[in-house]
Coordinates of C-alpha atoms and ligand atoms in Angstrom, one line a residue:
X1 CA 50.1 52.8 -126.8
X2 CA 49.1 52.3 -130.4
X3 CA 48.6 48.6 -132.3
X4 CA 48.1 47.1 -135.5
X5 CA 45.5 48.7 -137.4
X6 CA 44.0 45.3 -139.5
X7 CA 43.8 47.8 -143.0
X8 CA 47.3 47.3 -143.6
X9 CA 50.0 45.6 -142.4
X10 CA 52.5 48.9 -141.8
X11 CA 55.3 46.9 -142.9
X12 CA 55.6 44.2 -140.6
X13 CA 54.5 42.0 -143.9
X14 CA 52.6 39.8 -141.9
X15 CA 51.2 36.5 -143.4
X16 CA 48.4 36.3 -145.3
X17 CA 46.9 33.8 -142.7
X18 CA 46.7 36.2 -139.9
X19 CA 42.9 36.0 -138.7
X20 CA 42.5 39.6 -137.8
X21 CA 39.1 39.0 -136.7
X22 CA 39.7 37.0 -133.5
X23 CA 41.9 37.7 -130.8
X24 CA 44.8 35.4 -130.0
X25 CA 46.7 35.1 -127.1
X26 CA 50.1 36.4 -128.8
X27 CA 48.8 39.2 -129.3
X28 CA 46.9 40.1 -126.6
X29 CA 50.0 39.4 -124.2
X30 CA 51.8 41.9 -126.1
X31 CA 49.2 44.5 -125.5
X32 CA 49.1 44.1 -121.7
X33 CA 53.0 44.1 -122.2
X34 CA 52.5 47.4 -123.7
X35 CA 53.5 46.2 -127.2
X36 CA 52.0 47.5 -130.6
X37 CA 51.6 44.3 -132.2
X38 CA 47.7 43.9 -131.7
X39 CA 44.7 44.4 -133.6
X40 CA 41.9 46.3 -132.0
X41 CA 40.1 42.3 -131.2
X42 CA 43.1 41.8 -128.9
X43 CA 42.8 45.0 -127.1
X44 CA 39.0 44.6 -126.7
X45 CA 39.3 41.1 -125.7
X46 CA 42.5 42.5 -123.3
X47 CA 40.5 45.0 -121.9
X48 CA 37.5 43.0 -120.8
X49 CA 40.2 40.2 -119.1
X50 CA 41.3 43.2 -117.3
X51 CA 37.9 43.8 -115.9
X52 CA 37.8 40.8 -113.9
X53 CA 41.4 40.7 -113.3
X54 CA 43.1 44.6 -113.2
X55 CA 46.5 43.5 -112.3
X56 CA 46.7 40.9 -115.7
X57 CA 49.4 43.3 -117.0
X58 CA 51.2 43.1 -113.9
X59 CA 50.6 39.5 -113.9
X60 CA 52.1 39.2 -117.2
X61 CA 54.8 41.5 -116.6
X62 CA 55.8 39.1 -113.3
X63 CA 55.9 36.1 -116.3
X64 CA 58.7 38.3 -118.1
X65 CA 60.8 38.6 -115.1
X66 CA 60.4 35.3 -114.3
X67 CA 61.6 33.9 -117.9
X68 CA 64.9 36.7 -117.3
X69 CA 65.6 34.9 -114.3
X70 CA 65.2 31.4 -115.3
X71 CA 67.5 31.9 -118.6
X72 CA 69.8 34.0 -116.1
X73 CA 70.1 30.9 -113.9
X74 CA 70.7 28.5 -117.1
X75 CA 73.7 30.4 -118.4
X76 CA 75.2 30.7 -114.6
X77 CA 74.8 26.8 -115.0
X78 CA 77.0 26.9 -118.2
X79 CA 74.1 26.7 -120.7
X80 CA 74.0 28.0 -124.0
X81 CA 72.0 26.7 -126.0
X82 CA 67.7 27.4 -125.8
X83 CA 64.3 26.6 -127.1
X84 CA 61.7 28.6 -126.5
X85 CA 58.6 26.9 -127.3
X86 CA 55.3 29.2 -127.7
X87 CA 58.1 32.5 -127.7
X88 CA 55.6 35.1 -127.9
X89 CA 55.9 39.0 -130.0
X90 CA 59.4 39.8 -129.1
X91 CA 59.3 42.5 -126.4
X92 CA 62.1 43.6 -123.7
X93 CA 64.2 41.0 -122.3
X94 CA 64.1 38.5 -124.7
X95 CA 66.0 35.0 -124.3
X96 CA 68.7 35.9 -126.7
X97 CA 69.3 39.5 -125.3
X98 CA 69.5 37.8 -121.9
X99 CA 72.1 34.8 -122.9
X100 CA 74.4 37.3 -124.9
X101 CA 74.9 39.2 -122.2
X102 CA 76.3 36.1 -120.5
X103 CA 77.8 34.4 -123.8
X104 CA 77.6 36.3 -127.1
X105 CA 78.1 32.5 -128.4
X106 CA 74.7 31.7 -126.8
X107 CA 72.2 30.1 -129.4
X108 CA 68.3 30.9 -129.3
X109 CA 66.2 29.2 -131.0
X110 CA 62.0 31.1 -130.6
X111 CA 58.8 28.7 -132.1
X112 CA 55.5 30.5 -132.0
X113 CA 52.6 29.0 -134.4
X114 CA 51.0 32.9 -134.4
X115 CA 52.0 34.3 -137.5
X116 CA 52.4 37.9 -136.2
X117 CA 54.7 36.8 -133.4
X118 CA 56.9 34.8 -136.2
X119 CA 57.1 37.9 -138.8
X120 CA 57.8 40.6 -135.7
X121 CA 60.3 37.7 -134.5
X122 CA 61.6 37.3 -138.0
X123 CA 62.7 41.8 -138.1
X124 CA 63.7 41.8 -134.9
X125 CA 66.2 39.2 -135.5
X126 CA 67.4 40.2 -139.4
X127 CA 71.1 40.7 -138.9
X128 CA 71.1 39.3 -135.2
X129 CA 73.9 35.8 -135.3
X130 CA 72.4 32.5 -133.6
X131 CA 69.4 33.1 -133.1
X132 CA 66.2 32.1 -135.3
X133 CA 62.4 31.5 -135.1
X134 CA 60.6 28.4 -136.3
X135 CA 56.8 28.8 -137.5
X136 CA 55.9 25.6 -135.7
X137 CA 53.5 23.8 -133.7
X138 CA 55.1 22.9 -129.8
X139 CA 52.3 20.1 -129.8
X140 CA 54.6 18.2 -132.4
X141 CA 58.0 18.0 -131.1
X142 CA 59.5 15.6 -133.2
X143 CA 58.9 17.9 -135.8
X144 CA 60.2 20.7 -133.8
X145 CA 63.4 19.1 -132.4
X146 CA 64.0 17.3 -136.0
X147 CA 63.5 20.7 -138.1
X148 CA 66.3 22.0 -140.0
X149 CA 65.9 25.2 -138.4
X150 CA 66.3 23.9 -135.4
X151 CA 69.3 21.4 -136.3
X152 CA 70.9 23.9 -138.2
X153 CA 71.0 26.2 -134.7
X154 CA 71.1 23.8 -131.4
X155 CA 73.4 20.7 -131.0
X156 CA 70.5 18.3 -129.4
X157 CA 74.2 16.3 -128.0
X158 CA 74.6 19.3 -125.3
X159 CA 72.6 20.6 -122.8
X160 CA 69.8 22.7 -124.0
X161 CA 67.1 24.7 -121.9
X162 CA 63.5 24.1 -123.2
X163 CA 61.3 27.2 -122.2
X164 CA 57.4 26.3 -122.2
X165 CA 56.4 29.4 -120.4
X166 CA 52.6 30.5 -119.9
X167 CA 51.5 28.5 -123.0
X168 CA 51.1 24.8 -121.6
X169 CA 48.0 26.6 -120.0
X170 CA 46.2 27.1 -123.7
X171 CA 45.6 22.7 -124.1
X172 CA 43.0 21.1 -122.4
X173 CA 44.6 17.7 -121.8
X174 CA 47.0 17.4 -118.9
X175 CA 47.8 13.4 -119.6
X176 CA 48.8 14.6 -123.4
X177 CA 50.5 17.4 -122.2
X178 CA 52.5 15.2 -120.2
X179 CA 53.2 13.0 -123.2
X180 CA 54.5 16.0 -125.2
X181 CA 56.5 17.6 -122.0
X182 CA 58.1 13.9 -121.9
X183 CA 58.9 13.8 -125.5
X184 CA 60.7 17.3 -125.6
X185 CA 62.4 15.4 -122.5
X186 CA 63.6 12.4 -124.6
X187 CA 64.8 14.5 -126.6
X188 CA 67.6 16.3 -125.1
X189 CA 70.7 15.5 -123.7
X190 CA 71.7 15.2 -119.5
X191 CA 72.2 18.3 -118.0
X192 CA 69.7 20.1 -120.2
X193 CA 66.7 21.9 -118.7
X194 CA 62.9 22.3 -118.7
X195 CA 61.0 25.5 -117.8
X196 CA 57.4 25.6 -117.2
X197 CA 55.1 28.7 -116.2
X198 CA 51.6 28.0 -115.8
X199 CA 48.9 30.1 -114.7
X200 CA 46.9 28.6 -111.8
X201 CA 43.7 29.7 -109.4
X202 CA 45.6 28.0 -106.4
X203 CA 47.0 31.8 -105.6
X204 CA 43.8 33.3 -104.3
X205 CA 45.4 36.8 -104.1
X206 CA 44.1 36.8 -108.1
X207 CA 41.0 36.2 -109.7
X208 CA 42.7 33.8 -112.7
X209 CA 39.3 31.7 -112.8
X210 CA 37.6 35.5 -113.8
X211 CA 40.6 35.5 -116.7
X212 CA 39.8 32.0 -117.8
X213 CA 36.1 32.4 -117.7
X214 CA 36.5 35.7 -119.6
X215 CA 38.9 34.0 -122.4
X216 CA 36.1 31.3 -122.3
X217 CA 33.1 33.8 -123.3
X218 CA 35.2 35.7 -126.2
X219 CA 35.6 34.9 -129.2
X220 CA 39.5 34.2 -129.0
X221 CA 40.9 31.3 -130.9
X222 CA 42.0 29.5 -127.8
X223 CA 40.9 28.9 -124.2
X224 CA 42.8 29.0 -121.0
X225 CA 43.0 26.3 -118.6
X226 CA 44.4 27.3 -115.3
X227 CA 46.3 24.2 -113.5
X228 CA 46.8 23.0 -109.3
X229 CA 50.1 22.3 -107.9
X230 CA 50.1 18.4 -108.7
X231 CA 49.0 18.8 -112.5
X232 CA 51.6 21.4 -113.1
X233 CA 54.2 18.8 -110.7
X234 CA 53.5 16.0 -113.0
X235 CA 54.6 18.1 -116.0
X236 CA 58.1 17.2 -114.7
X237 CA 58.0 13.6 -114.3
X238 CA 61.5 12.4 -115.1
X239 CA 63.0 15.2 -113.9
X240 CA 64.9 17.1 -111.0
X241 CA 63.1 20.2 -110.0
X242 CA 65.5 23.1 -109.3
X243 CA 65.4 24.6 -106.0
X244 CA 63.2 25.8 -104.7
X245 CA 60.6 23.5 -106.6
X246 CA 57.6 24.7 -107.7
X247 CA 56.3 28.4 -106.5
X248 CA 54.6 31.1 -107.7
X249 CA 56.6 33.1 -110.3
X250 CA 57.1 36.3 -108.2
X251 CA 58.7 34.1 -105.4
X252 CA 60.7 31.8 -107.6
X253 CA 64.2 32.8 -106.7
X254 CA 62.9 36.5 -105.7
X255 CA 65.9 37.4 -104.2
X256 CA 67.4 38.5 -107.7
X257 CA 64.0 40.8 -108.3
X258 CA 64.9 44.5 -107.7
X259 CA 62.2 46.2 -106.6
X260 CA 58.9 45.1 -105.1
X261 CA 56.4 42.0 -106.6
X262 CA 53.1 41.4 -107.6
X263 CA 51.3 38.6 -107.3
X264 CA 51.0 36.4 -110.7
X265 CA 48.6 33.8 -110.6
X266 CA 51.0 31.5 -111.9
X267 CA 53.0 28.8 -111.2
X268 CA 56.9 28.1 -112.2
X269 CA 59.5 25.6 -111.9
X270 CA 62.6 24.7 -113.9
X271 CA 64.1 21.3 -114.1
X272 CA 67.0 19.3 -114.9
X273 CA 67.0 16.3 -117.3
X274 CA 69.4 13.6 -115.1
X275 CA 72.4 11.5 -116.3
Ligands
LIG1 C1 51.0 34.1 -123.4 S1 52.2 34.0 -124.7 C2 53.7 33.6 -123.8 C3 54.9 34.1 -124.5 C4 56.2 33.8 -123.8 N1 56.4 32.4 -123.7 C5 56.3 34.4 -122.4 O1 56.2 33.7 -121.4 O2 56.5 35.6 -122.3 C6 51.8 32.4 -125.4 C7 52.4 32.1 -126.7 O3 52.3 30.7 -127.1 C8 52.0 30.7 -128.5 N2 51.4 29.4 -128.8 C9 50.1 29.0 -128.4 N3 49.9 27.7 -128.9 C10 51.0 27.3 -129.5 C11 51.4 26.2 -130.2 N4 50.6 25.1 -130.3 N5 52.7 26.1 -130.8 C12 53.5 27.2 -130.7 N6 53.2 28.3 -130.0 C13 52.0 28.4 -129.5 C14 51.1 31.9 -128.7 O4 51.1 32.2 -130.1 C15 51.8 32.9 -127.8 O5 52.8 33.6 -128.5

């Protein structure tokens, strides 16, 4: 596996605001994904995560499947329209590729605030119809849901599904979290739907407190805070959780996983905005 070597920026043209001296979760998701767009800071700061925790890439691989699944289930619910918020470096299985394959008239929009996952998002897309990425703060969402990228992709009138998956866990403050999860909420028409992933220690067959505490001791740009069951519940006040409710991501509708699972550390549900 090979990354970004900070020298140059090997054509991905990316921003002049990329701090290549601290590690960023982006980028250090994409390198236990297996991705090449890291610095050698992510990998570092990847590696020593992985110490404490030496399934984390497993972990985040379980997150991937889990975010196929959950877009899978939205389309078979008629959806086509999605907002993923916090999207990520594009890597395999990404929303759009998954809500083509249902319907080609399927529209994605991806916001990331991490330059490298916008200007990776940005090639990957050149040429691609209905889909777009927003450079954009998720803690705004009245500027999100009001941008003109945004307006110009996703009739807010219809359903949309809103994807917050293993970011929530990056911002400290549940109550305001809640605030912004309700805004996004307000936002959208009946019959749209909210995804949340959120890494937890409830699941005791990981060490996710080792992941935080490492993340804590770095020198990354952001800190992890792992959630319980009732602070990750009361993300979807106003809401109908999907069956089964809440579980750990491997076990969320597992029945559609081929293959065998791993455990995740992490918590997922999807929701339904009522009438
Ligand atoms: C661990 S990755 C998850 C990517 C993807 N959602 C997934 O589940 O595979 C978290 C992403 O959230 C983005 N992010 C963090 N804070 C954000 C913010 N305030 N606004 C937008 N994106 C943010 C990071 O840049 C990163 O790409």
């Amino acid at each position: 596996m090979t990354g970004l070597d900070e020298s140059h920026d090997h054509g991905y043209g990316f921003p002049g605001d990329t701090d290549v001296g601290l590690p960023n979760p982006a980028r250090v998701y994409d390198y236990w994904l297996g991705g090449s767009a890291n610095f050698a800071v992510d990998r570092e700061l990847g590696d020593h995560i992985a110490e404490s925790e030496p399934r984390i890439a497993s972990m985040a691989r379980e997150n991937r499947s889990l975010l196929r699944r959950m877009v899978a289930h939205c389309c078979r619910q008629g959806v086509d329209q999605f907002l993923d918020l916090g999207s990520g470096v594009p890597t395999i299985g990404n929303v759009h590729e998954i809500a083509h394959r249902h319907d080609p008239d399927s529209r994605v929009v991806y916001v990331d605030n991490e330059p490298v996952a916008v200007s990776h998002s940005e090639l990957l897309l050149e040429g691609v119809d209905k889909v777009t990425i927003l450079r954009g703060d998720l803690n705004d969402p009245a500027e999100v849901l009001n941008s003109p990228v945004t307006r110009g992709m996703l009739d807010l009138n219809r359903p949309v599904a809103v994807l917050l998956l293993c970011v929530l866990q990056y911002f400290p403050d549940t109550d305001r979290l809640r605030d912004t999860v309700a805004r996004y909420r307000a936002g959208l028409a009946p019959g749209s739907y909210i995804a949340i992933s959120h890494l937890t220690t409830d699941d005791g067959a990981v060490n996710t407190s080792g992941v935080a505490e490492r993340i804590q001791h770095s020198r990354a740009n952001h800190q992890a805070y792992p959630r319980g069951y009732e602070d990750v519940l009361s993300l979807f006040e106003g809401t109908r959780l999907v069956e089964p409710g809440i579980r750990y991501a491997q076990d969320w509708h597992h029945g559609e996983i081929a293959g065998p699972t791993e455990p995740s550390g992490i918590y997922a549900g999807l929701a339904r905005v009522p009438e």
